[in-house]
mmCIF file with all atom_site columns, N, CA and C in Angstrom:
data_model
loop_
_atom_site.group_PDB
_atom_site.id
_atom_site.type_symbol
_atom_site.label_atom_id
_atom_site.label_alt_id
_atom_site.label_comp_id
_atom_site.label_asym_id
_atom_site.label_entity_id
_atom_site.label_seq_id
_atom_site.pdbx_PDB_ins_code
_atom_site.Cartn_x
_atom_site.Cartn_y
_atom_site.Cartn_z
_atom_site.occupancy
_atom_site.B_iso_or_equiv
_atom_site.pdbx_formal_charge
_atom_site.auth_seq_id
_atom_site.auth_comp_id
_atom_site.auth_asym_id
_atom_site.auth_atom_id
_atom_site.pdbx_PDB_model_num
ATOM 1   N N  . PRO A 1 1  ? 87.624 96.883  113.712 1.00 70.00 ? 1461 PRO A N  1
ATOM 2   C CA . PRO A 1 1  ? 87.769 98.387  113.595 1.00 70.00 ? 1461 PRO A CA 1
ATOM 3   C C  . PRO A 1 1  ? 86.183 99.034  114.005 1.00 70.00 ? 1461 PRO A C  1
ATOM 4   N N  . GLY A 1 2  ? 85.880 99.939  115.285 1.00 73.00 ? 1462 GLY A N  1
ATOM 5   C CA . GLY A 1 2  ? 84.456 99.891  115.079 1.00 73.00 ? 1462 GLY A CA 1
ATOM 6   C C  . GLY A 1 2  ? 83.957 99.486  115.803 1.00 73.00 ? 1462 GLY A C  1
ATOM 7   N N  . GLU A 1 3  ? 84.369 98.538  115.986 1.00 82.00 ? 1463 GLU A N  1
ATOM 8   C CA . GLU A 1 3  ? 83.422 97.565  117.076 1.00 82.00 ? 1463 GLU A CA 1
ATOM 9   C C  . GLU A 1 3  ? 84.078 97.275  118.390 1.00 82.00 ? 1463 GLU A C  1
ATOM 10  N N  . VAL A 1 4  ? 82.412 97.696  119.446 1.00 84.00 ? 1464 VAL A N  1
ATOM 11  C CA . VAL A 1 4  ? 82.147 97.125  120.436 1.00 84.00 ? 1464 VAL A CA 1
ATOM 12  C C  . VAL A 1 4  ? 83.600 96.503  121.267 1.00 84.00 ? 1464 VAL A C  1
ATOM 13  N N  . THR A 1 5  ? 84.275 97.054  122.052 1.00 86.00 ? 1465 THR A N  1
ATOM 14  C CA . THR A 1 5  ? 85.525 95.535  122.305 1.00 86.00 ? 1465 THR A CA 1
ATOM 15  C C  . THR A 1 5  ? 85.595 95.536  123.980 1.00 86.00 ? 1465 THR A C  1
ATOM 16  N N  . SER A 1 6  ? 84.444 96.150  124.727 1.00 88.00 ? 1466 SER A N  1
ATOM 17  C CA . SER A 1 6  ? 84.391 95.826  126.029 1.00 88.00 ? 1466 SER A CA 1
ATOM 18  C C  . SER A 1 6  ? 83.083 97.110  126.472 1.00 88.00 ? 1466 SER A C  1
ATOM 19  N N  . SER A 1 7  ? 82.852 96.367  128.072 1.00 90.00 ? 1467 SER A N  1
ATOM 20  C CA . SER A 1 7  ? 81.857 97.060  128.445 1.00 90.00 ? 1467 SER A CA 1
ATOM 21  C C  . SER A 1 7  ? 81.675 97.509  129.598 1.00 90.00 ? 1467 SER A C  1
ATOM 22  N N  . PHE A 1 8  ? 80.947 99.026  130.149 1.00 92.00 ? 1468 PHE A N  1
ATOM 23  C CA . PHE A 1 8  ? 81.236 99.298  132.030 1.00 92.00 ? 1468 PHE A CA 1
ATOM 24  C C  . PHE A 1 8  ? 79.247 99.273  132.748 1.00 92.00 ? 1468 PHE A C  1
ATOM 25  N N  . ILE A 1 9  ? 79.907 99.045  133.751 1.00 94.00 ? 1469 ILE A N  1
ATOM 26  C CA . ILE A 1 9  ? 78.820 99.470  134.378 1.00 94.00 ? 1469 ILE A CA 1
ATOM 27  C C  . ILE A 1 9  ? 79.411 99.551  135.974 1.00 94.00 ? 1469 ILE A C  1
ATOM 28  N N  . GLY A 1 10 ? 79.180 101.272 136.642 1.00 95.00 ? 1470 GLY A N  1
ATOM 29  C CA . GLY A 1 10 ? 79.206 100.959 137.731 1.00 95.00 ? 1470 GLY A CA 1
ATOM 30  C C  . GLY A 1 10 ? 78.648 100.051 138.408 1.00 95.00 ? 1470 GLY A C  1
ATOM 31  N N  . ALA A 1 11 ? 79.793 100.501 139.522 1.00 96.00 ? 1471 ALA A N  1
ATOM 32  C CA . ALA A 1 11 ? 79.237 99.862  141.342 1.00 96.00 ? 1471 ALA A CA 1
ATOM 33  C C  . ALA A 1 11 ? 77.985 100.201 141.625 1.00 96.00 ? 1471 ALA A C  1
ATOM 34  N N  . ASN A 1 12 ? 77.762 100.911 141.534 1.00 96.00 ? 1472 ASN A N  1
ATOM 35  C CA . ASN A 1 12 ? 76.813 101.450 142.273 1.00 96.00 ? 1472 ASN A CA 1
ATOM 36  C C  . ASN A 1 12 ? 74.821 100.992 141.559 1.00 96.00 ? 1472 ASN A C  1
ATOM 37  N N  . ASN A 1 13 ? 75.169 100.420 139.517 1.00 96.00 ? 1473 ASN A N  1
ATOM 38  C CA . ASN A 1 13 ? 73.924 99.980  139.773 1.00 96.00 ? 1473 ASN A CA 1
ATOM 39  C C  . ASN A 1 13 ? 74.622 98.679  139.282 1.00 96.00 ? 1473 ASN A C  1
ATOM 40  N N  . VAL A 1 14 ? 75.002 97.872  139.849 1.00 96.00 ? 1474 VAL A N  1
ATOM 41  C CA . VAL A 1 14 ? 75.041 96.156  140.727 1.00 96.00 ? 1474 VAL A CA 1
ATOM 42  C C  . VAL A 1 14 ? 74.732 95.770  141.055 1.00 96.00 ? 1474 VAL A C  1
ATOM 43  N N  . LYS A 1 15 ? 75.257 96.680  142.089 1.00 97.00 ? 1475 LYS A N  1
ATOM 44  C CA . LYS A 1 15 ? 74.689 96.767  143.906 1.00 97.00 ? 1475 LYS A CA 1
ATOM 45  C C  . LYS A 1 15 ? 73.251 97.474  144.078 1.00 97.00 ? 1475 LYS A C  1
ATOM 46  N N  . ASN A 1 16 ? 72.500 97.975  142.924 1.00 97.00 ? 1476 ASN A N  1
ATOM 47  C CA . ASN A 1 16 ? 71.825 98.274  143.269 1.00 97.00 ? 1476 ASN A CA 1
ATOM 48  C C  . ASN A 1 16 ? 70.301 96.708  142.066 1.00 97.00 ? 1476 ASN A C  1
ATOM 49  N N  . ILE A 1 17 ? 71.296 96.487  141.593 1.00 97.00 ? 1477 ILE A N  1
ATOM 50  C CA . ILE A 1 17 ? 70.775 94.888  141.160 1.00 97.00 ? 1477 ILE A CA 1
ATOM 51  C C  . ILE A 1 17 ? 69.978 94.618  142.553 1.00 97.00 ? 1477 ILE A C  1
ATOM 52  N N  . LEU A 1 18 ? 71.242 93.762  143.084 1.00 98.00 ? 1478 LEU A N  1
ATOM 53  C CA . LEU A 1 18 ? 72.402 92.747  143.716 1.00 98.00 ? 1478 LEU A CA 1
ATOM 54  C C  . LEU A 1 18 ? 71.624 93.243  144.807 1.00 98.00 ? 1478 LEU A C  1
ATOM 55  N N  . ASP A 1 19 ? 71.098 94.305  145.198 1.00 98.00 ? 1479 ASP A N  1
ATOM 56  C CA . ASP A 1 19 ? 69.722 94.683  146.724 1.00 98.00 ? 1479 ASP A CA 1
ATOM 57  C C  . ASP A 1 19 ? 68.417 94.553  146.435 1.00 98.00 ? 1479 ASP A C  1
ATOM 58  N N  . GLN A 1 20 ? 67.986 94.593  144.946 1.00 97.00 ? 1480 GLN A N  1
ATOM 59  C CA . GLN A 1 20 ? 66.785 93.681  145.179 1.00 97.00 ? 1480 GLN A CA 1
ATOM 60  C C  . GLN A 1 20 ? 66.835 92.713  145.991 1.00 97.00 ? 1480 GLN A C  1
ATOM 61  N N  . GLU A 1 21 ? 64.895 93.170  146.521 1.00 95.00 ? 1481 GLU A N  1
ATOM 62  C CA . GLU A 1 21 ? 64.030 91.173  147.410 1.00 95.00 ? 1481 GLU A CA 1
ATOM 63  C C  . GLU A 1 21 ? 64.872 90.228  145.955 1.00 95.00 ? 1481 GLU A C  1
ATOM 64  N N  . ASN A 1 22 ? 65.055 88.873  147.195 1.00 95.00 ? 1482 ASN A N  1
ATOM 65  C CA . ASN A 1 22 ? 65.578 87.831  146.491 1.00 95.00 ? 1482 ASN A CA 1
ATOM 66  C C  . ASN A 1 22 ? 66.470 87.731  145.418 1.00 95.00 ? 1482 ASN A C  1
ATOM 67  N N  . CYS A 1 23 ? 66.853 88.938  145.340 1.00 97.00 ? 1483 CYS A N  1
ATOM 68  C CA . CYS A 1 23 ? 68.420 89.033  144.283 1.00 97.00 ? 1483 CYS A CA 1
ATOM 69  C C  . CYS A 1 23 ? 69.522 88.282  144.562 1.00 97.00 ? 1483 CYS A C  1
ATOM 70  N N  . ILE A 1 24 ? 70.116 87.273  144.367 1.00 98.00 ? 1484 ILE A N  1
ATOM 71  C CA . ILE A 1 24 ? 71.171 86.187  144.678 1.00 98.00 ? 1484 ILE A CA 1
ATOM 72  C C  . ILE A 1 24 ? 72.205 86.803  143.467 1.00 98.00 ? 1484 ILE A C  1
ATOM 73  N N  . GLY A 1 25 ? 72.109 87.112  142.345 1.00 98.00 ? 1485 GLY A N  1
ATOM 74  C CA . GLY A 1 25 ? 73.213 87.166  141.695 1.00 98.00 ? 1485 GLY A CA 1
ATOM 75  C C  . GLY A 1 25 ? 72.160 87.988  139.593 1.00 98.00 ? 1485 GLY A C  1
ATOM 76  N N  . VAL A 1 26 ? 72.705 87.893  138.796 1.00 97.00 ? 1486 VAL A N  1
ATOM 77  C CA . VAL A 1 26 ? 72.868 88.834  138.091 1.00 97.00 ? 1486 VAL A CA 1
ATOM 78  C C  . VAL A 1 26 ? 73.364 88.078  136.254 1.00 97.00 ? 1486 VAL A C  1
ATOM 79  N N  . ARG A 1 27 ? 72.100 88.569  135.599 1.00 97.00 ? 1487 ARG A N  1
ATOM 80  C CA . ARG A 1 27 ? 72.545 87.795  134.715 1.00 97.00 ? 1487 ARG A CA 1
ATOM 81  C C  . ARG A 1 27 ? 72.694 88.535  133.189 1.00 97.00 ? 1487 ARG A C  1
ATOM 82  N N  . ILE A 1 28 ? 73.560 88.312  132.407 1.00 96.00 ? 1488 ILE A N  1
ATOM 83  C CA . ILE A 1 28 ? 74.454 89.354  131.591 1.00 96.00 ? 1488 ILE A CA 1
ATOM 84  C C  . ILE A 1 28 ? 73.697 88.413  130.730 1.00 96.00 ? 1488 ILE A C  1
ATOM 85  N N  . HIS A 1 29 ? 72.832 89.224  129.417 1.00 96.00 ? 1489 HIS A N  1
ATOM 86  C CA . HIS A 1 29 ? 72.529 89.371  128.269 1.00 96.00 ? 1489 HIS A CA 1
ATOM 87  C C  . HIS A 1 29 ? 73.440 90.302  126.544 1.00 96.00 ? 1489 HIS A C  1
ATOM 88  N N  . ASN A 1 30 ? 73.811 89.759  126.138 1.00 93.00 ? 1490 ASN A N  1
ATOM 89  C CA . ASN A 1 30 ? 74.266 90.156  124.723 1.00 93.00 ? 1490 ASN A CA 1
ATOM 90  C C  . ASN A 1 30 ? 72.600 90.468  124.040 1.00 93.00 ? 1490 ASN A C  1
ATOM 91  N N  . GLY A 1 31 ? 73.067 92.806  124.368 1.00 92.00 ? 1491 GLY A N  1
ATOM 92  C CA . GLY A 1 31 ? 71.896 93.146  123.374 1.00 92.00 ? 1491 GLY A CA 1
ATOM 93  C C  . GLY A 1 31 ? 72.454 93.928  121.911 1.00 92.00 ? 1491 GLY A C  1
ATOM 94  N N  . TYR A 1 32 ? 71.231 94.538  121.776 1.00 89.00 ? 1492 TYR A N  1
ATOM 95  C CA . TYR A 1 32 ? 71.469 95.433  120.507 1.00 89.00 ? 1492 TYR A CA 1
ATOM 96  C C  . TYR A 1 32 ? 71.113 97.677  120.881 1.00 89.00 ? 1492 TYR A C  1
ATOM 97  N N  . ASP A 1 33 ? 72.076 98.755  120.377 1.00 85.00 ? 1493 ASP A N  1
ATOM 98  C CA . ASP A 1 33 ? 72.004 99.489  121.126 1.00 85.00 ? 1493 ASP A CA 1
ATOM 99  C C  . ASP A 1 33 ? 71.187 100.082 119.175 1.00 85.00 ? 1493 ASP A C  1
ATOM 100 N N  . ILE A 1 34 ? 69.554 100.769 119.281 1.00 88.00 ? 1494 ILE A N  1
ATOM 101 C CA . ILE A 1 34 ? 69.440 100.090 117.848 1.00 88.00 ? 1494 ILE A CA 1
ATOM 102 C C  . ILE A 1 34 ? 69.986 102.252 118.184 1.00 88.00 ? 1494 ILE A C  1
ATOM 103 N N  . GLU A 1 35 ? 69.764 102.421 118.621 1.00 86.00 ? 1495 GLU A N  1
ATOM 104 C CA . GLU A 1 35 ? 69.997 104.272 118.265 1.00 86.00 ? 1495 GLU A CA 1
ATOM 105 C C  . GLU A 1 35 ? 71.582 104.508 118.010 1.00 86.00 ? 1495 GLU A C  1
ATOM 106 N N  . ASN A 1 36 ? 72.836 103.578 118.464 1.00 79.00 ? 1496 ASN A N  1
ATOM 107 C CA . ASN A 1 36 ? 73.945 103.629 118.533 1.00 79.00 ? 1496 ASN A CA 1
ATOM 108 C C  . ASN A 1 36 ? 73.749 102.312 116.968 1.00 79.00 ? 1496 ASN A C  1
ATOM 109 N N  . LYS A 1 37 ? 73.445 101.892 117.135 1.00 84.00 ? 1497 LYS A N  1
ATOM 110 C CA . LYS A 1 37 ? 73.796 100.509 116.249 1.00 84.00 ? 1497 LYS A CA 1
ATOM 111 C C  . LYS A 1 37 ? 74.837 99.411  116.376 1.00 84.00 ? 1497 LYS A C  1
ATOM 112 N N  . LYS A 1 38 ? 75.461 99.730  117.620 1.00 82.00 ? 1498 LYS A N  1
ATOM 113 C CA . LYS A 1 38 ? 75.932 99.290  118.495 1.00 82.00 ? 1498 LYS A CA 1
ATOM 114 C C  . LYS A 1 38 ? 75.923 97.928  119.435 1.00 82.00 ? 1498 LYS A C  1
ATOM 115 N N  . ILE A 1 39 ? 76.354 96.270  119.156 1.00 83.00 ? 1499 ILE A N  1
ATOM 116 C CA . ILE A 1 39 ? 75.599 95.776  120.250 1.00 83.00 ? 1499 ILE A CA 1
ATOM 117 C C  . ILE A 1 39 ? 76.352 96.585  122.051 1.00 83.00 ? 1499 ILE A C  1
ATOM 118 N N  . SER A 1 40 ? 75.387 96.583  123.048 1.00 89.00 ? 1500 SER A N  1
ATOM 119 C CA . SER A 1 40 ? 75.395 96.360  124.357 1.00 89.00 ? 1500 SER A CA 1
ATOM 120 C C  . SER A 1 40 ? 74.930 94.677  125.499 1.00 89.00 ? 1500 SER A C  1
ATOM 121 N N  . LEU A 1 41 ? 74.739 95.633  126.798 1.00 93.00 ? 1501 LEU A N  1
ATOM 122 C CA . LEU A 1 41 ? 75.208 94.282  127.408 1.00 93.00 ? 1501 LEU A CA 1
ATOM 123 C C  . LEU A 1 41 ? 73.859 95.232  128.081 1.00 93.00 ? 1501 LEU A C  1
ATOM 124 N N  . VAL A 1 42 ? 72.665 93.914  128.773 1.00 96.00 ? 1502 VAL A N  1
ATOM 125 C CA . VAL A 1 42 ? 71.671 94.068  129.513 1.00 96.00 ? 1502 VAL A CA 1
ATOM 126 C C  . VAL A 1 42 ? 72.147 93.211  130.646 1.00 96.00 ? 1502 VAL A C  1
ATOM 127 N N  . PHE A 1 43 ? 71.736 94.361  132.005 1.00 97.00 ? 1503 PHE A N  1
ATOM 128 C CA . PHE A 1 43 ? 71.115 93.307  133.008 1.00 97.00 ? 1503 PHE A CA 1
ATOM 129 C C  . PHE A 1 43 ? 70.828 93.123  133.661 1.00 97.00 ? 1503 PHE A C  1
ATOM 130 N N  . VAL A 1 44 ? 70.295 92.369  133.876 1.00 97.00 ? 1504 VAL A N  1
ATOM 131 C CA . VAL A 1 44 ? 69.075 91.506  135.803 1.00 97.00 ? 1504 VAL A CA 1
ATOM 132 C C  . VAL A 1 44 ? 69.337 91.036  136.363 1.00 97.00 ? 1504 VAL A C  1
ATOM 133 N N  . GLY A 1 45 ? 68.814 91.295  136.966 1.00 97.00 ? 1505 GLY A N  1
ATOM 134 C CA . GLY A 1 45 ? 68.657 90.280  138.736 1.00 97.00 ? 1505 GLY A CA 1
ATOM 135 C C  . GLY A 1 45 ? 67.729 89.009  138.609 1.00 97.00 ? 1505 GLY A C  1
ATOM 136 N N  . VAL A 1 46 ? 68.504 88.271  139.444 1.00 98.00 ? 1506 VAL A N  1
ATOM 137 C CA . VAL A 1 46 ? 68.059 86.977  138.758 1.00 98.00 ? 1506 VAL A CA 1
ATOM 138 C C  . VAL A 1 46 ? 67.817 86.047  140.678 1.00 98.00 ? 1506 VAL A C  1
ATOM 139 N N  . ASP A 1 47 ? 67.095 84.954  140.504 1.00 97.00 ? 1507 ASP A N  1
ATOM 140 C CA . ASP A 1 47 ? 66.151 84.915  141.889 1.00 97.00 ? 1507 ASP A CA 1
ATOM 141 C C  . ASP A 1 47 ? 66.778 83.301  142.536 1.00 97.00 ? 1507 ASP A C  1
ATOM 142 N N  . GLU A 1 48 ? 67.011 82.803  143.603 1.00 97.00 ? 1508 GLU A N  1
ATOM 143 C CA . GLU A 1 48 ? 67.439 81.915  143.795 1.00 97.00 ? 1508 GLU A CA 1
ATOM 144 C C  . GLU A 1 48 ? 66.345 80.176  143.234 1.00 97.00 ? 1508 GLU A C  1
ATOM 145 N N  . ASN A 1 49 ? 65.767 80.711  141.421 1.00 97.00 ? 1509 ASN A N  1
ATOM 146 C CA . ASN A 1 49 ? 64.969 79.426  141.416 1.00 97.00 ? 1509 ASN A CA 1
ATOM 147 C C  . ASN A 1 49 ? 65.507 80.093  140.051 1.00 97.00 ? 1509 ASN A C  1
ATOM 148 N N  . GLY A 1 50 ? 66.662 80.917  139.645 1.00 97.00 ? 1510 GLY A N  1
ATOM 149 C CA . GLY A 1 50 ? 67.051 81.303  138.057 1.00 97.00 ? 1510 GLY A CA 1
ATOM 150 C C  . GLY A 1 50 ? 66.442 82.164  137.778 1.00 97.00 ? 1510 GLY A C  1
ATOM 151 N N  . LYS A 1 51 ? 65.387 82.496  137.791 1.00 97.00 ? 1511 LYS A N  1
ATOM 152 C CA . LYS A 1 51 ? 64.219 84.097  137.437 1.00 97.00 ? 1511 LYS A CA 1
ATOM 153 C C  . LYS A 1 51 ? 65.125 84.476  137.415 1.00 97.00 ? 1511 LYS A C  1
ATOM 154 N N  . GLU A 1 52 ? 64.414 85.157  136.367 1.00 98.00 ? 1512 GLU A N  1
ATOM 155 C CA . GLU A 1 52 ? 65.070 86.456  136.315 1.00 98.00 ? 1512 GLU A CA 1
ATOM 156 C C  . GLU A 1 52 ? 63.365 87.430  136.946 1.00 98.00 ? 1512 GLU A C  1
ATOM 157 N N  . ILE A 1 53 ? 64.311 88.589  137.563 1.00 97.00 ? 1513 ILE A N  1
ATOM 158 C CA . ILE A 1 53 ? 63.636 90.004  138.551 1.00 97.00 ? 1513 ILE A CA 1
ATOM 159 C C  . ILE A 1 53 ? 63.434 90.487  137.431 1.00 97.00 ? 1513 ILE A C  1
ATOM 160 N N  . LEU A 1 54 ? 62.027 90.285  136.812 1.00 95.00 ? 1514 LEU A N  1
ATOM 161 C CA . LEU A 1 54 ? 61.046 91.355  135.287 1.00 95.00 ? 1514 LEU A CA 1
ATOM 162 C C  . LEU A 1 54 ? 59.888 92.343  135.946 1.00 95.00 ? 1514 LEU A C  1
ATOM 163 N N  . GLU A 1 55 ? 59.273 91.940  136.108 1.00 91.00 ? 1515 GLU A N  1
ATOM 164 C CA . GLU A 1 55 ? 58.778 92.579  136.579 1.00 91.00 ? 1515 GLU A CA 1
ATOM 165 C C  . GLU A 1 55 ? 58.225 93.557  137.997 1.00 91.00 ? 1515 GLU A C  1
ATOM 166 N N  . ASN A 1 56 ? 58.387 94.857  137.559 1.00 93.00 ? 1516 ASN A N  1
ATOM 167 C CA . ASN A 1 56 ? 59.123 95.323  139.105 1.00 93.00 ? 1516 ASN A CA 1
ATOM 168 C C  . ASN A 1 56 ? 60.622 95.364  139.639 1.00 93.00 ? 1516 ASN A C  1
ATOM 169 N N  . GLY A 1 57 ? 61.460 95.841  138.672 1.00 94.00 ? 1517 GLY A N  1
ATOM 170 C CA . GLY A 1 57 ? 62.783 95.045  138.729 1.00 94.00 ? 1517 GLY A CA 1
ATOM 171 C C  . GLY A 1 57 ? 63.538 95.691  137.500 1.00 94.00 ? 1517 GLY A C  1
ATOM 172 N N  . LEU A 1 58 ? 65.039 95.840  137.714 1.00 96.00 ? 1518 LEU A N  1
ATOM 173 C CA . LEU A 1 58 ? 65.778 97.247  137.606 1.00 96.00 ? 1518 LEU A CA 1
ATOM 174 C C  . LEU A 1 58 ? 66.661 95.844  136.255 1.00 96.00 ? 1518 LEU A C  1
ATOM 175 N N  . ILE A 1 59 ? 66.334 97.090  135.452 1.00 96.00 ? 1519 ILE A N  1
ATOM 176 C CA . ILE A 1 59 ? 67.052 96.567  134.284 1.00 96.00 ? 1519 ILE A CA 1
ATOM 177 C C  . ILE A 1 59 ? 67.993 97.746  133.542 1.00 96.00 ? 1519 ILE A C  1
ATOM 178 N N  . TYR A 1 60 ? 70.001 97.384  133.497 1.00 94.00 ? 1520 TYR A N  1
ATOM 179 C CA . TYR A 1 60 ? 69.698 97.904  132.730 1.00 94.00 ? 1520 TYR A CA 1
ATOM 180 C C  . TYR A 1 60 ? 70.859 98.557  131.540 1.00 94.00 ? 1520 TYR A C  1
ATOM 181 N N  . ASP A 1 61 ? 70.390 98.632  130.538 1.00 91.00 ? 1521 ASP A N  1
ATOM 182 C CA . ASP A 1 61 ? 70.275 98.115  129.616 1.00 91.00 ? 1521 ASP A CA 1
ATOM 183 C C  . ASP A 1 61 ? 71.679 99.931  128.409 1.00 91.00 ? 1521 ASP A C  1
ATOM 184 N N  . LYS A 1 62 ? 71.646 100.446 128.794 1.00 87.00 ? 1522 LYS A N  1
ATOM 185 C CA . LYS A 1 62 ? 72.737 101.238 129.160 1.00 87.00 ? 1522 LYS A CA 1
ATOM 186 C C  . LYS A 1 62 ? 73.789 100.978 129.692 1.00 87.00 ? 1522 LYS A C  1
ATOM 187 N N  . VAL A 1 63 ? 75.018 100.880 129.167 1.00 90.00 ? 1523 VAL A N  1
ATOM 188 C CA . VAL A 1 63 ? 76.606 100.377 130.059 1.00 90.00 ? 1523 VAL A CA 1
ATOM 189 C C  . VAL A 1 63 ? 77.300 101.704 128.334 1.00 90.00 ? 1523 VAL A C  1
ATOM 190 N N  . LEU A 1 64 ? 78.235 102.223 129.349 1.00 90.00 ? 1524 LEU A N  1
ATOM 191 C CA . LEU A 1 64 ? 79.200 102.550 128.202 1.00 90.00 ? 1524 LEU A CA 1
ATOM 192 C C  . LEU A 1 64 ? 80.084 101.741 127.877 1.00 90.00 ? 1524 LEU A C  1
ATOM 193 N N  . LEU A 1 65 ? 80.901 102.066 126.445 1.00 87.00 ? 1525 LEU A N  1
ATOM 194 C CA . LEU A 1 65 ? 81.165 100.896 125.285 1.00 87.00 ? 1525 LEU A CA 1
ATOM 195 C C  . LEU A 1 65 ? 82.479 101.488 125.376 1.00 87.00 ? 1525 LEU A C  1
ATOM 196 N N  . CYS A 1 66 ? 83.592 100.608 125.122 1.00 86.00 ? 1526 CYS A N  1
ATOM 197 C CA . CYS A 1 66 ? 84.410 100.038 123.913 1.00 86.00 ? 1526 CYS A CA 1
ATOM 198 C C  . CYS A 1 66 ? 84.502 100.147 122.654 1.00 86.00 ? 1526 CYS A C  1
ATOM 199 N N  . PRO A 1 67 ? 85.208 101.935 122.008 1.00 84.00 ? 1527 PRO A N  1
ATOM 200 C CA . PRO A 1 67 ? 85.049 102.402 121.465 1.00 84.00 ? 1527 PRO A CA 1
ATOM 201 C C  . PRO A 1 67 ? 83.795 103.189 121.951 1.00 84.00 ? 1527 PRO A C  1
ATOM 202 N N  . ASP A 1 68 ? 83.770 104.106 122.674 1.00 84.00 ? 1528 ASP A N  1
ATOM 203 C CA . ASP A 1 68 ? 85.128 105.438 122.769 1.00 84.00 ? 1528 ASP A CA 1
ATOM 204 C C  . ASP A 1 68 ? 84.966 105.082 124.360 1.00 84.00 ? 1528 ASP A C  1
ATOM 205 N N  . TYR A 1 69 ? 84.396 105.092 125.407 1.00 83.00 ? 1529 TYR A N  1
ATOM 206 C CA . TYR A 1 69 ? 84.979 104.983 126.505 1.00 83.00 ? 1529 TYR A CA 1
ATOM 207 C C  . TYR A 1 69 ? 85.596 103.817 126.900 1.00 83.00 ? 1529 TYR A C  1
ATOM 208 N N  . CYS A 1 70 ? 87.206 103.784 126.891 1.00 85.00 ? 1530 CYS A N  1
ATOM 209 C CA . CYS A 1 70 ? 87.762 102.864 126.933 1.00 85.00 ? 1530 CYS A CA 1
ATOM 210 C C  . CYS A 1 70 ? 88.746 102.532 128.226 1.00 85.00 ? 1530 CYS A C  1
ATOM 211 N N  . PRO A 1 71 ? 89.354 101.133 128.302 1.00 83.00 ? 1531 PRO A N  1
ATOM 212 C CA . PRO A 1 71 ? 90.010 101.831 129.336 1.00 83.00 ? 1531 PRO A CA 1
ATOM 213 C C  . PRO A 1 71 ? 91.417 102.177 129.062 1.00 83.00 ? 1531 PRO A C  1
ATOM 214 N N  . ILE A 1 72 ? 91.869 102.264 130.430 1.00 84.00 ? 1532 ILE A N  1
ATOM 215 C CA . ILE A 1 72 ? 93.040 103.338 130.885 1.00 84.00 ? 1532 ILE A CA 1
ATOM 216 C C  . ILE A 1 72 ? 93.703 102.644 130.751 1.00 84.00 ? 1532 ILE A C  1
ATOM 217 N N  . ASP A 1 73 ? 95.350 101.612 130.657 1.00 78.00 ? 1533 ASP A N  1
ATOM 218 C CA . ASP A 1 73 ? 96.145 100.857 131.360 1.00 78.00 ? 1533 ASP A CA 1
ATOM 219 C C  . ASP A 1 73 ? 95.957 99.755  131.018 1.00 78.00 ? 1533 ASP A C  1
ATOM 220 N N  . GLY A 1 74 ? 94.267 99.220  130.611 1.00 70.00 ? 1534 GLY A N  1
ATOM 221 C CA . GLY A 1 74 ? 93.642 98.030  131.175 1.00 70.00 ? 1534 GLY A CA 1
ATOM 222 C C  . GLY A 1 74 ? 93.538 96.842  129.989 1.00 70.00 ? 1534 GLY A C  1
ATOM 223 N N  . LEU A 1 75 ? 93.049 95.943  129.889 1.00 67.00 ? 1535 LEU A N  1
ATOM 224 C CA . LEU A 1 75 ? 93.144 95.105  128.797 1.00 67.00 ? 1535 LEU A CA 1
ATOM 225 C C  . LEU A 1 75 ? 92.552 95.115  127.774 1.00 67.00 ? 1535 LEU A C  1
ATOM 226 N N  . THR A 1 76 ? 93.005 95.470  126.644 1.00 63.00 ? 1536 THR A N  1
ATOM 227 C CA . THR A 1 76 ? 92.489 95.458  125.015 1.00 63.00 ? 1536 THR A CA 1
ATOM 228 C C  . THR A 1 76 ? 92.880 94.605  124.131 1.00 63.00 ? 1536 THR A C  1
ATOM 229 N N  . PHE A 1 77 ? 91.769 94.342  123.273 1.00 59.00 ? 1537 PHE A N  1
ATOM 230 C CA . PHE A 1 77 ? 92.512 93.374  122.665 1.00 59.00 ? 1537 PHE A CA 1
ATOM 231 C C  . PHE A 1 77 ? 91.472 93.668  120.798 1.00 59.00 ? 1537 PHE A C  1
#
């Protein structure tokens, strides 16, 4: 109980990552939100060589977590 069961990131945020120059995909890392003391995901763009776009790149590390932001009539584990 109380453990993270899912995460949500909006389509616009994913699109912003993919719209970066030379970005061909997204890598998702397991992270830890120190403020909330919970597991969280980190999203970063990847170029054609498999290199993460870090310098001046977009990194999303604040996603909505379940619990509190849980699916309505969706998958639950």
